[in-house]
Amino acid sequence: MRIYIEGLDHERFDRPMGNIANLFFEECEVSRKPVGDEDLHIAFKVEVDEMVKVRAVLSDRSGNSEEASYEKELEGWSTEKEYFRQLIKAVSRVYLMVLQDYTGITQKWGILTGVRPTKLLHRHVQKGTPLAEAHRQLKEEYLITDEKIELMQKIVDRQLAVIPDLYELKKEVSIYIGIPFCPTKCAYCTFPAYAINGRQGSVDSFLGGLHYEMREVGKWLKENGIKITTVYYGGGTPTSITAEEMDMLYEEMYESFPDVKDIREITVEAGRPDTITPEKLEVLKKWNIDRISINPQSYIQETLKAIGRHHTVEETIDKFHLARGMGMNNINMDLIIGLPGEEVPEFQHTLDETEKLMPESLTVHTLSFKRASEMTRNKQRYKVADRDEIVRMMDLAEEWTEKHDYAPYYLYRQKNILGNLENVGYALKNQESLYNIMIMEEQQTIIGLGCGASSKFVHPVTGTISQLANPKDPKSYNDSFKHYTEEKIKILEDLFSREQA
């Protein structure tokens, strides 16, 4: 699909126009210059004085046309960026309206293409906006449907019930620890993950750097009286390393981090069942870690083979029972909607198998074609369900979780996500992942340690966010972990010293 956009003369419009077009069409090309053989021509007229007035007329090669308009009072602005933000929002609204009318597809998330829609509702709650008014504004400004606003409200309510002091945790931090190794790389994955076989030298060097980061950052936190809210071991698959290496890593955590016994939650991703052993579970028990993830993704063996997960369905079930029998009492499982070759019957089978295990929490992902993944590079090899089928699968997940008393507690979205849907975390009461809430709602600084780990610094007073990412490959990390540790500590010193001042 080729779309020619006329009447928008600034490059700031390029990205949002492209993102919204991608919600409706695959392989879409949007240009502000005529290309001669465009499929759609959308002409905008934008007027700005005290009001911003936008009108758009869409036409195609067959002579079909749609038009829409919108006007809104221009709010006060002090920078060009703030001015364009209002302009882009108004233009995006009209753009979405003509594309919805033309295609007959309603985008339930409206013009939102960002990762964290629930942050918008949290802002209203923090400002004390009455809920009815907050909902009205979300619907008016972003064209979000009532269905999605209701989902957002359920999630915000649950988060504030689980973490009543959520808005007061800016003076604490959480820690993400990235272990960049897996048994094999999944076809949909873009995380820093490297097949561990034959890489013991890289593992040893990496762990040396990680221990150094933990010691230095832990020392700074102790010296400055900064508490840790949650710790999350991700990757990769953190249980890819040996039981002995895990043991030394958690010992380092207890020695280096302040008041580990008071940390609200420590999670270890054991996502690949083929990495779980009784010895590793004993190590987790030794260090009082009982929240883990064991991720089936699907209970269809052909699907697991197609996406590069070299474990069996039976192994997932066996390792779940092993973990449960060894005292793991807060187990999360991930499922993915829309995996290659799967439609409603296959996903229903996966839900039926999940019902036999009843993990404490369940994260339902919608497949996303991530730019650097094997699946995206070779789309022709991976046939996925159409939009309507994907929506039916999501409806099944919502019905199943409600029937079994799982409530939604966090949500995020991704580019190129099938059906323009979302990923939703569900949990039984009091079994929610606190780290997932913290990372999604961006209410506090999260320090990333390890290969590919990204630190997100949230200013304790202004809420301004900045980021710093460690190198993604083990060799680059091994060469530079001291530098990145120093950089993180400099940012932390600036962040927290300004807040104290």
Short mmCIF file of C-alpha atoms in Angstrom, two decimals:
data_model
loop_
_atom_site.label_atom_id
_atom_site.label_comp_id
_atom_site.label_asym_id
_atom_site.label_seq_id
_atom_site.Cartn_x
_atom_site.Cartn_y
_atom_site.Cartn_z
CA MET A 1 0.00 0.00 0.00
CA ARG A 2 1.41 3.38 -1.08
CA ILE A 3 -0.05 6.54 0.47
CA TYR A 4 0.64 10.09 -0.63
CA ILE A 5 0.05 12.66 2.14
CA GLU A 6 -0.50 16.22 0.90
CA GLY A 7 -0.62 19.37 3.01
CA LEU A 8 1.68 18.36 5.89
CA ASP A 9 4.95 20.18 5.31
CA HIS A 10 7.02 19.12 8.32
CA GLU A 11 9.02 15.94 8.86
CA ARG A 12 7.65 15.67 12.41
CA PHE A 13 4.50 14.21 10.83
CA ASP A 14 6.34 11.37 9.08
CA ARG A 15 6.63 8.93 11.96
CA PRO A 16 3.07 9.20 13.35
CA MET A 17 1.58 9.05 9.83
CA GLY A 18 3.61 5.92 9.11
CA ASN A 19 2.76 4.28 12.44
CA ILE A 20 -0.98 4.83 12.04
CA ALA A 21 -0.99 3.63 8.41
CA ASN A 22 0.72 0.41 9.57
CA LEU A 23 -2.27 -0.28 11.82
CA PHE A 24 -4.41 -0.74 8.71
CA PHE A 25 -2.10 -2.03 5.98
CA GLU A 26 0.86 -4.42 5.74
CA GLU A 27 3.95 -3.35 3.81
CA CYS A 28 2.81 0.26 3.86
CA GLU A 29 4.78 3.18 2.38
CA VAL A 30 3.79 6.73 3.31
CA SER A 31 5.25 9.78 1.58
CA ARG A 32 4.69 13.53 1.71
CA LYS A 33 5.82 13.73 -1.90
CA PRO A 34 3.77 12.51 -4.89
CA VAL A 35 5.02 9.17 -6.17
CA GLY A 36 2.75 8.90 -9.21
CA ASP A 37 1.29 5.44 -8.60
CA GLU A 38 0.00 5.83 -5.04
CA ASP A 39 -2.94 3.69 -3.93
CA LEU A 40 -4.34 6.40 -1.65
CA HIS A 41 -4.11 10.18 -1.74
CA ILE A 42 -4.95 12.01 1.50
CA ALA A 43 -5.09 15.80 1.30
CA PHE A 44 -4.91 17.71 4.59
CA LYS A 45 -5.86 21.30 5.31
CA VAL A 46 -4.56 22.55 8.67
CA GLU A 47 -5.40 25.98 10.09
CA VAL A 48 -4.00 27.26 13.36
CA ASP A 49 -4.93 30.40 15.32
CA GLU A 50 -6.61 30.12 18.70
CA MET A 51 -8.02 26.86 17.38
CA VAL A 52 -6.36 24.06 15.48
CA LYS A 53 -8.66 23.01 12.63
CA VAL A 54 -7.90 19.93 10.54
CA ARG A 55 -9.72 18.55 7.50
CA ALA A 56 -8.69 15.54 5.43
CA VAL A 57 -10.01 14.14 2.15
CA LEU A 58 -9.03 10.58 1.17
CA SER A 59 -9.36 9.28 -2.39
CA ASP A 60 -8.24 6.08 -4.10
CA ARG A 61 -7.62 4.97 -7.68
CA SER A 62 -11.22 3.79 -8.09
CA GLY A 63 -12.67 7.18 -7.21
CA ASN A 64 -13.80 6.22 -3.71
CA SER A 65 -13.44 8.98 -1.15
CA GLU A 66 -13.82 9.74 2.54
CA GLU A 67 -13.41 12.92 4.52
CA ALA A 68 -13.21 13.94 8.16
CA SER A 69 -12.55 17.08 10.18
CA TYR A 70 -11.80 18.09 13.73
CA GLU A 71 -11.14 21.28 15.64
CA LYS A 72 -9.86 21.94 19.12
CA GLU A 73 -8.77 24.93 21.13
CA LEU A 74 -5.00 25.29 21.11
CA GLU A 75 -3.61 24.98 24.63
CA GLY A 76 -0.72 27.07 25.94
CA TRP A 77 2.73 25.99 24.81
CA SER A 78 6.24 27.17 25.57
CA THR A 79 8.33 25.13 23.12
CA GLU A 80 8.05 24.15 19.47
CA LYS A 81 7.90 20.52 20.57
CA GLU A 82 4.80 21.16 22.71
CA TYR A 83 3.18 23.07 19.85
CA PHE A 84 3.75 20.22 17.39
CA ARG A 85 2.55 17.65 19.90
CA GLN A 86 -0.90 19.27 19.86
CA LEU A 87 -0.84 19.65 16.10
CA ILE A 88 0.18 16.04 15.50
CA LYS A 89 -2.49 14.76 17.87
CA ALA A 90 -5.22 16.67 15.99
CA VAL A 91 -3.92 15.59 12.56
CA SER A 92 -3.57 11.95 13.72
CA ARG A 93 -7.14 11.98 14.92
CA VAL A 94 -8.50 13.05 11.53
CA TYR A 95 -6.12 10.69 9.71
CA LEU A 96 -7.38 7.75 11.77
CA MET A 97 -11.00 8.72 11.15
CA VAL A 98 -10.69 8.70 7.35
CA LEU A 99 -8.74 5.43 7.36
CA GLN A 100 -11.31 3.79 9.66
CA ASP A 101 -14.14 4.93 7.40
CA TYR A 102 -12.28 3.78 4.28
CA THR A 103 -11.27 0.33 5.56
CA GLY A 104 -14.20 -0.39 7.89
CA ILE A 105 -11.67 -1.30 10.60
CA THR A 106 -12.09 0.29 14.03
CA GLN A 107 -8.81 0.76 15.88
CA LYS A 108 -9.79 0.14 19.49
CA TRP A 109 -6.66 1.91 20.76
CA GLY A 110 -7.41 4.93 18.58
CA ILE A 111 -4.34 6.94 17.58
CA LEU A 112 -2.19 5.38 20.29
CA THR A 113 0.81 3.50 18.95
CA GLY A 114 2.97 3.75 22.08
CA VAL A 115 3.94 0.98 24.47
CA ARG A 116 2.32 2.14 27.72
CA PRO A 117 -1.27 3.39 27.37
CA THR A 118 -2.09 2.94 31.08
CA LYS A 119 0.38 5.73 31.91
CA LEU A 120 -2.16 8.18 30.46
CA LEU A 121 -4.77 7.12 32.99
CA HIS A 122 -2.27 7.13 35.85
CA ARG A 123 -1.51 10.79 35.06
CA HIS A 124 -5.17 11.65 35.46
CA VAL A 125 -5.36 9.75 38.76
CA GLN A 126 -2.28 11.57 40.07
CA LYS A 127 -3.79 14.93 39.10
CA GLY A 128 -7.07 14.04 40.83
CA THR A 129 -9.17 14.14 37.63
CA PRO A 130 -12.62 12.60 38.27
CA LEU A 131 -12.73 9.22 36.54
CA ALA A 132 -15.68 10.06 34.28
CA GLU A 133 -13.83 13.16 33.05
CA ALA A 134 -10.58 11.21 32.63
CA HIS A 135 -12.36 8.63 30.51
CA ARG A 136 -14.07 11.33 28.45
CA GLN A 137 -10.75 13.01 27.72
CA LEU A 138 -9.07 9.73 26.70
CA LYS A 139 -11.91 8.98 24.34
CA GLU A 140 -12.01 12.50 22.92
CA GLU A 141 -8.26 13.08 22.50
CA TYR A 142 -7.14 9.63 21.39
CA LEU A 143 -10.30 7.94 20.05
CA ILE A 144 -9.78 5.00 22.44
CA THR A 145 -12.90 2.82 22.63
CA ASP A 146 -14.89 2.29 25.83
CA GLU A 147 -13.74 -1.34 25.87
CA LYS A 148 -10.06 -0.42 26.09
CA ILE A 149 -10.67 2.42 28.56
CA GLU A 150 -12.45 -0.07 30.82
CA LEU A 151 -9.46 -2.43 30.54
CA MET A 152 -7.08 0.41 31.41
CA GLN A 153 -9.18 1.30 34.46
CA LYS A 154 -9.23 -2.30 35.71
CA ILE A 155 -5.46 -2.44 35.44
CA VAL A 156 -4.83 0.89 37.16
CA ASP A 157 -7.19 -0.06 40.00
CA ARG A 158 -5.43 -3.40 40.46
CA GLN A 159 -1.97 -1.82 40.41
CA LEU A 160 -2.89 0.71 43.09
CA ALA A 161 -4.43 -2.04 45.22
CA VAL A 162 -1.24 -4.13 44.94
CA ILE A 163 1.18 -1.19 45.38
CA PRO A 164 -0.75 1.52 47.28
CA ASP A 165 2.42 3.67 47.47
CA LEU A 166 3.13 3.36 43.71
CA TYR A 167 3.37 7.13 43.24
CA GLU A 168 5.72 7.49 46.21
CA LEU A 169 8.44 5.05 45.10
CA LYS A 170 10.52 7.52 43.07
CA LYS A 171 13.13 7.64 45.84
CA GLU A 172 13.67 3.88 45.56
CA VAL A 173 14.98 1.87 42.59
CA SER A 174 14.40 -1.52 41.03
CA ILE A 175 17.12 -3.67 39.47
CA TYR A 176 17.03 -5.58 36.19
CA ILE A 177 19.80 -8.14 35.66
CA GLY A 178 20.26 -9.39 32.09
CA ILE A 179 21.72 -12.86 31.42
CA PRO A 180 22.26 -13.02 27.63
CA PHE A 181 22.22 -16.79 27.11
CA CYS A 182 19.60 -19.33 26.01
CA PRO A 183 19.68 -22.96 24.88
CA THR A 184 18.65 -21.76 21.38
CA LYS A 185 17.26 -18.53 19.91
CA CYS A 186 13.50 -18.38 19.24
CA ALA A 187 12.37 -17.23 15.81
CA TYR A 188 10.36 -14.26 17.15
CA CYS A 189 13.04 -13.06 19.60
CA THR A 190 15.04 -9.83 19.44
CA PHE A 191 16.37 -9.89 23.01
CA PRO A 192 20.13 -10.12 23.51
CA ALA A 193 20.21 -13.91 23.66
CA TYR A 194 23.02 -16.19 22.52
CA ALA A 195 23.03 -19.99 22.32
CA ILE A 196 25.02 -21.03 25.37
CA ASN A 197 26.54 -24.25 24.01
CA GLY A 198 30.26 -23.86 23.41
CA ARG A 199 30.39 -20.38 24.90
CA GLN A 200 31.64 -21.13 28.42
CA GLY A 201 34.52 -18.67 27.99
CA SER A 202 32.05 -15.91 27.14
CA VAL A 203 29.86 -16.93 30.09
CA ASP A 204 32.76 -16.77 32.54
CA SER A 205 33.92 -13.36 31.31
CA PHE A 206 30.37 -12.02 31.30
CA LEU A 207 29.67 -13.18 34.85
CA GLY A 208 32.88 -11.51 36.05
CA GLY A 209 31.65 -8.20 34.63
CA LEU A 210 28.17 -8.68 36.06
CA HIS A 211 29.52 -9.35 39.56
CA TYR A 212 31.58 -6.16 39.27
CA GLU A 213 28.49 -4.13 38.28
CA MET A 214 26.49 -5.58 41.16
CA ARG A 215 29.22 -4.77 43.70
CA GLU A 216 29.79 -1.20 42.54
CA VAL A 217 26.14 -0.25 42.12
CA GLY A 218 25.23 -1.98 45.39
CA LYS A 219 27.98 -0.06 47.18
CA TRP A 220 26.63 3.24 45.82
CA LEU A 221 23.07 2.38 46.86
CA LYS A 222 24.21 1.52 50.40
CA GLU A 223 26.27 4.69 50.75
CA ASN A 224 23.36 6.84 49.63
CA GLY A 225 20.60 5.09 51.57
CA ILE A 226 18.64 4.09 48.46
CA LYS A 227 16.26 1.16 48.90
CA ILE A 228 15.53 -1.50 46.28
CA THR A 229 11.86 -2.25 45.54
CA THR A 230 12.22 -5.25 43.20
CA VAL A 231 14.90 -7.31 41.45
CA TYR A 232 14.28 -9.12 38.16
CA TYR A 233 16.63 -11.61 36.49
CA GLY A 234 15.83 -11.66 32.78
CA GLY A 235 17.64 -12.25 29.52
CA GLY A 236 17.99 -14.50 27.61
CA THR A 237 17.21 -17.21 30.09
CA PRO A 238 18.88 -16.69 33.50
CA THR A 239 18.61 -20.41 34.28
CA SER A 240 20.82 -21.24 31.27
CA ILE A 241 23.90 -20.84 33.45
CA THR A 242 24.90 -23.63 35.85
CA ALA A 243 23.53 -24.11 39.35
CA GLU A 244 26.95 -23.20 40.77
CA GLU A 245 27.02 -19.96 38.74
CA MET A 246 23.51 -19.12 39.87
CA ASP A 247 24.49 -19.76 43.48
CA MET A 248 27.44 -17.37 43.27
CA LEU A 249 25.30 -14.75 41.54
CA TYR A 250 22.62 -14.71 44.27
CA GLU A 251 25.31 -14.74 46.95
CA GLU A 252 26.74 -11.61 45.27
CA MET A 253 23.30 -10.04 45.36
CA TYR A 254 22.93 -10.66 49.10
CA GLU A 255 26.41 -9.35 49.83
CA SER A 256 26.32 -6.30 47.54
CA PHE A 257 22.76 -4.99 47.54
CA PRO A 258 21.30 -3.10 50.53
CA ASP A 259 18.76 -4.87 52.78
CA VAL A 260 17.97 -7.74 50.42
CA LYS A 261 15.61 -9.25 52.99
CA ASP A 262 13.41 -6.13 52.64
CA ILE A 263 13.19 -6.23 48.83
CA ARG A 264 9.52 -6.68 48.00
CA GLU A 265 10.03 -9.17 45.17
CA ILE A 266 12.83 -11.11 43.46
CA THR A 267 11.97 -12.84 40.18
CA VAL A 268 14.04 -15.21 38.07
CA GLU A 269 12.96 -15.97 34.51
CA ALA A 270 13.22 -19.73 34.04
CA GLY A 271 11.32 -19.32 30.80
CA ARG A 272 12.84 -22.24 28.92
CA PRO A 273 11.73 -25.48 30.59
CA ASP A 274 14.82 -27.25 29.17
CA THR A 275 17.03 -25.18 31.51
CA ILE A 276 15.28 -26.15 34.75
CA THR A 277 16.89 -28.81 36.97
CA PRO A 278 16.38 -29.91 40.58
CA GLU A 279 19.83 -28.49 41.41
CA LYS A 280 18.90 -25.04 40.10
CA LEU A 281 15.59 -25.07 41.95
CA GLU A 282 17.48 -25.93 45.15
CA VAL A 283 19.67 -22.86 44.60
CA LEU A 284 16.59 -20.67 44.21
CA LYS A 285 15.15 -22.08 47.44
CA LYS A 286 18.45 -21.51 49.25
CA TRP A 287 18.27 -17.78 48.47
CA ASN A 288 14.53 -17.45 49.20
CA ILE A 289 13.54 -16.87 45.57
CA ASP A 290 10.18 -18.42 44.80
CA ARG A 291 8.83 -16.32 41.92
CA ILE A 292 9.82 -17.76 38.54
CA SER A 293 8.49 -17.93 34.99
CA ILE A 294 8.12 -21.20 33.10
CA ASN A 295 6.95 -20.27 29.62
CA PRO A 296 5.15 -22.77 27.39
CA GLN A 297 4.24 -20.13 24.74
CA SER A 298 2.15 -22.92 23.17
CA TYR A 299 1.12 -26.50 23.97
CA ILE A 300 1.33 -27.52 20.30
CA GLN A 301 4.54 -29.47 19.63
CA GLU A 302 4.67 -28.54 15.94
CA THR A 303 4.54 -24.86 16.88
CA LEU A 304 7.42 -25.17 19.36
CA LYS A 305 9.53 -26.82 16.68
CA ALA A 306 8.65 -24.13 14.12
CA ILE A 307 9.67 -21.25 16.39
CA GLY A 308 12.92 -22.83 17.55
CA ARG A 309 12.03 -23.88 21.10
CA HIS A 310 13.76 -27.22 21.55
CA HIS A 311 11.74 -28.50 24.47
CA THR A 312 8.65 -30.67 24.45
CA VAL A 313 5.17 -29.93 25.70
CA GLU A 314 5.61 -32.75 28.24
CA GLU A 315 8.81 -31.16 29.49
CA THR A 316 6.96 -27.90 30.22
CA ILE A 317 4.36 -29.77 32.25
CA ASP A 318 6.94 -31.93 34.05
CA LYS A 319 9.12 -28.95 34.98
CA PHE A 320 6.10 -27.04 36.26
CA HIS A 321 5.24 -29.91 38.61
CA LEU A 322 8.90 -30.26 39.63
CA ALA A 323 9.09 -26.55 40.51
CA ARG A 324 5.79 -26.67 42.38
CA GLY A 325 6.89 -29.75 44.29
CA MET A 326 10.13 -28.01 45.30
CA GLY A 327 8.38 -25.03 46.83
CA MET A 328 8.00 -22.55 43.98
CA ASN A 329 4.69 -20.97 44.98
CA ASN A 330 4.49 -18.05 42.55
CA ILE A 331 4.90 -19.32 38.99
CA ASN A 332 4.17 -17.23 35.91
CA MET A 333 3.56 -18.71 32.47
CA ASP A 334 3.67 -16.88 29.12
CA LEU A 335 1.41 -17.71 26.19
CA ILE A 336 1.61 -16.20 22.71
CA ILE A 337 -1.43 -15.56 20.51
CA GLY A 338 -0.90 -15.83 16.75
CA LEU A 339 2.11 -18.13 16.52
CA PRO A 340 2.69 -19.63 13.05
CA GLY A 341 0.10 -22.23 12.07
CA GLU A 342 -2.12 -21.57 15.08
CA GLU A 343 -5.73 -20.44 15.06
CA VAL A 344 -8.59 -20.60 17.58
CA PRO A 345 -8.63 -24.43 18.04
CA GLU A 346 -4.89 -24.55 18.78
CA PHE A 347 -5.07 -21.65 21.21
CA GLN A 348 -8.09 -23.21 22.93
CA HIS A 349 -6.00 -26.38 23.41
CA THR A 350 -3.25 -24.28 25.00
CA LEU A 351 -5.76 -22.71 27.40
CA ASP A 352 -7.16 -26.17 28.25
CA GLU A 353 -3.66 -27.39 29.13
CA THR A 354 -2.99 -24.26 31.18
CA GLU A 355 -6.15 -24.99 33.17
CA LYS A 356 -4.61 -28.25 34.37
CA LEU A 357 -1.68 -26.33 35.95
CA MET A 358 -3.24 -23.03 37.10
CA PRO A 359 -0.10 -20.92 37.51
CA GLU A 360 -0.35 -17.91 39.82
CA SER A 361 -0.02 -15.52 36.88
CA LEU A 362 -0.35 -15.69 33.13
CA THR A 363 0.97 -13.23 30.56
CA VAL A 364 -0.85 -13.38 27.23
CA HIS A 365 1.28 -11.93 24.45
CA THR A 366 0.13 -11.14 20.94
CA LEU A 367 2.78 -12.02 18.38
CA SER A 368 4.73 -9.02 17.14
CA PHE A 369 6.88 -9.04 14.02
CA LYS A 370 9.97 -7.43 15.53
CA ARG A 371 12.27 -5.86 13.00
CA ALA A 372 15.41 -7.89 13.75
CA SER A 373 13.80 -11.29 14.38
CA GLU A 374 14.24 -14.40 12.24
CA MET A 375 10.46 -14.50 11.81
CA THR A 376 10.35 -10.99 10.33
CA ARG A 377 13.30 -11.58 8.02
CA ASN A 378 11.58 -14.69 6.61
CA LYS A 379 7.88 -13.86 6.86
CA GLN A 380 7.00 -16.16 3.98
CA ARG A 381 8.04 -19.16 6.10
CA TYR A 382 5.79 -18.25 9.02
CA LYS A 383 2.08 -18.18 8.16
CA VAL A 384 0.06 -16.45 10.86
CA ALA A 385 -3.67 -15.99 11.44
CA ASP A 386 -5.59 -13.02 10.06
CA ARG A 387 -6.79 -10.05 12.12
CA ASP A 388 -10.26 -11.45 12.88
CA GLU A 389 -8.85 -14.78 14.05
CA ILE A 390 -6.31 -13.01 16.28
CA VAL A 391 -9.11 -10.95 17.88
CA ARG A 392 -11.12 -14.12 18.54
CA MET A 393 -8.10 -15.67 20.27
CA MET A 394 -7.68 -12.58 22.46
CA ASP A 395 -11.38 -12.75 23.33
CA LEU A 396 -10.88 -16.39 24.35
CA ALA A 397 -8.01 -15.39 26.64
CA GLU A 398 -10.11 -12.68 28.27
CA GLU A 399 -13.04 -15.05 28.83
CA TRP A 400 -10.77 -17.80 30.19
CA THR A 401 -8.92 -15.57 32.63
CA GLU A 402 -12.13 -14.01 33.94
CA LYS A 403 -13.73 -17.43 34.40
CA HIS A 404 -10.74 -18.59 36.46
CA ASP A 405 -10.45 -15.44 38.62
CA TYR A 406 -7.35 -13.99 36.98
CA ALA A 407 -7.47 -10.19 36.83
CA PRO A 408 -5.51 -8.00 34.38
CA TYR A 409 -2.76 -6.08 36.19
CA TYR A 410 -0.37 -4.77 33.55
CA LEU A 411 -0.45 -4.10 29.84
CA TYR A 412 1.89 -3.07 27.09
CA ARG A 413 1.84 -2.79 23.32
CA GLN A 414 4.41 -3.20 20.56
CA LYS A 415 4.92 -2.06 17.01
CA ASN A 416 3.78 -4.52 14.33
CA ILE A 417 1.69 -6.39 16.88
CA LEU A 418 -0.91 -8.62 15.22
CA GLY A 419 -4.42 -7.15 15.16
CA ASN A 420 -3.14 -3.93 16.79
CA LEU A 421 -3.87 -5.63 20.10
CA GLU A 422 -1.84 -5.76 23.32
CA ASN A 423 0.06 -7.95 25.76
CA VAL A 424 -1.73 -8.37 29.08
CA GLY A 425 -0.53 -9.80 32.36
CA TYR A 426 -3.20 -11.57 34.44
CA ALA A 427 -2.81 -12.80 38.01
CA LEU A 428 -4.68 -14.44 40.82
CA LYS A 429 -5.24 -12.16 43.79
CA ASN A 430 -2.00 -11.00 45.47
CA GLN A 431 0.17 -12.87 42.96
CA GLU A 432 0.96 -9.96 40.63
CA SER A 433 4.52 -9.25 39.53
CA LEU A 434 5.50 -5.97 41.18
CA TYR A 435 8.45 -5.56 38.80
CA ASN A 436 6.15 -5.74 35.77
CA ILE A 437 4.09 -2.91 37.22
CA MET A 438 7.18 -0.82 37.96
CA ILE A 439 8.70 -1.25 34.49
CA MET A 440 5.47 -0.51 32.67
CA GLU A 441 4.29 2.52 34.64
CA GLU A 442 7.74 4.18 34.87
CA GLN A 443 7.25 5.47 38.39
CA GLN A 444 10.84 4.89 39.51
CA THR A 445 14.39 4.39 38.26
CA ILE A 446 15.23 0.87 37.07
CA ILE A 447 18.95 0.11 36.96
CA GLY A 448 19.97 -2.37 34.28
CA LEU A 449 22.96 -4.61 35.00
CA GLY A 450 24.39 -7.18 32.61
CA CYS A 451 24.53 -7.70 28.88
CA GLY A 452 21.94 -5.72 26.91
CA ALA A 453 20.34 -4.38 30.09
CA SER A 454 18.87 -0.91 29.70
CA SER A 455 18.76 1.49 32.65
CA LYS A 456 15.80 3.85 32.80
CA PHE A 457 16.38 6.85 35.05
CA VAL A 458 13.25 8.60 36.35
CA HIS A 459 13.88 11.93 38.03
CA PRO A 460 12.40 11.73 41.55
CA VAL A 461 10.81 15.20 41.31
CA THR A 462 10.11 16.02 37.65
CA GLY A 463 9.53 12.46 36.39
CA THR A 464 11.79 13.18 33.39
CA ILE A 465 13.10 9.92 31.87
CA SER A 466 16.55 9.22 30.44
CA GLN A 467 18.12 5.92 29.40
CA LEU A 468 21.48 4.19 29.15
CA ALA A 469 21.88 0.73 27.63
CA ASN A 470 24.72 -1.73 28.19
CA PRO A 471 26.22 -3.37 25.06
CA LYS A 472 24.15 -6.23 23.70
CA ASP A 473 26.85 -8.75 22.84
CA PRO A 474 29.02 -10.42 25.50
CA LYS A 475 32.37 -9.42 23.98
CA SER A 476 31.51 -5.70 23.85
CA TYR A 477 30.07 -5.94 27.34
CA ASN A 478 33.21 -7.65 28.66
CA ASP A 479 35.35 -4.89 27.13
CA SER A 480 33.36 -2.01 28.61
CA PHE A 481 31.39 -2.99 31.72
CA LYS A 482 33.55 -0.77 33.97
CA HIS A 483 32.87 2.27 31.79
CA TYR A 484 29.10 1.65 31.78
CA THR A 485 29.09 1.09 35.54
CA GLU A 486 30.80 4.44 36.07
CA GLU A 487 28.34 6.16 33.72
CA LYS A 488 25.36 4.74 35.59
CA ILE A 489 26.72 5.86 38.94
CA LYS A 490 27.35 9.38 37.60
CA ILE A 491 23.73 9.61 36.45
CA LEU A 492 22.46 8.25 39.78
CA GLU A 493 24.55 10.77 41.70
CA ASP A 494 23.17 13.63 39.63
CA LEU A 495 19.61 12.34 39.84
CA PHE A 496 19.41 11.74 43.57
CA SER A 497 21.68 14.59 44.70
CA ARG A 498 19.49 17.10 42.82
CA GLU A 499 16.41 15.58 44.40
CA GLN A 500 17.90 15.86 47.89
CA ALA A 501 18.99 19.44 47.23
#
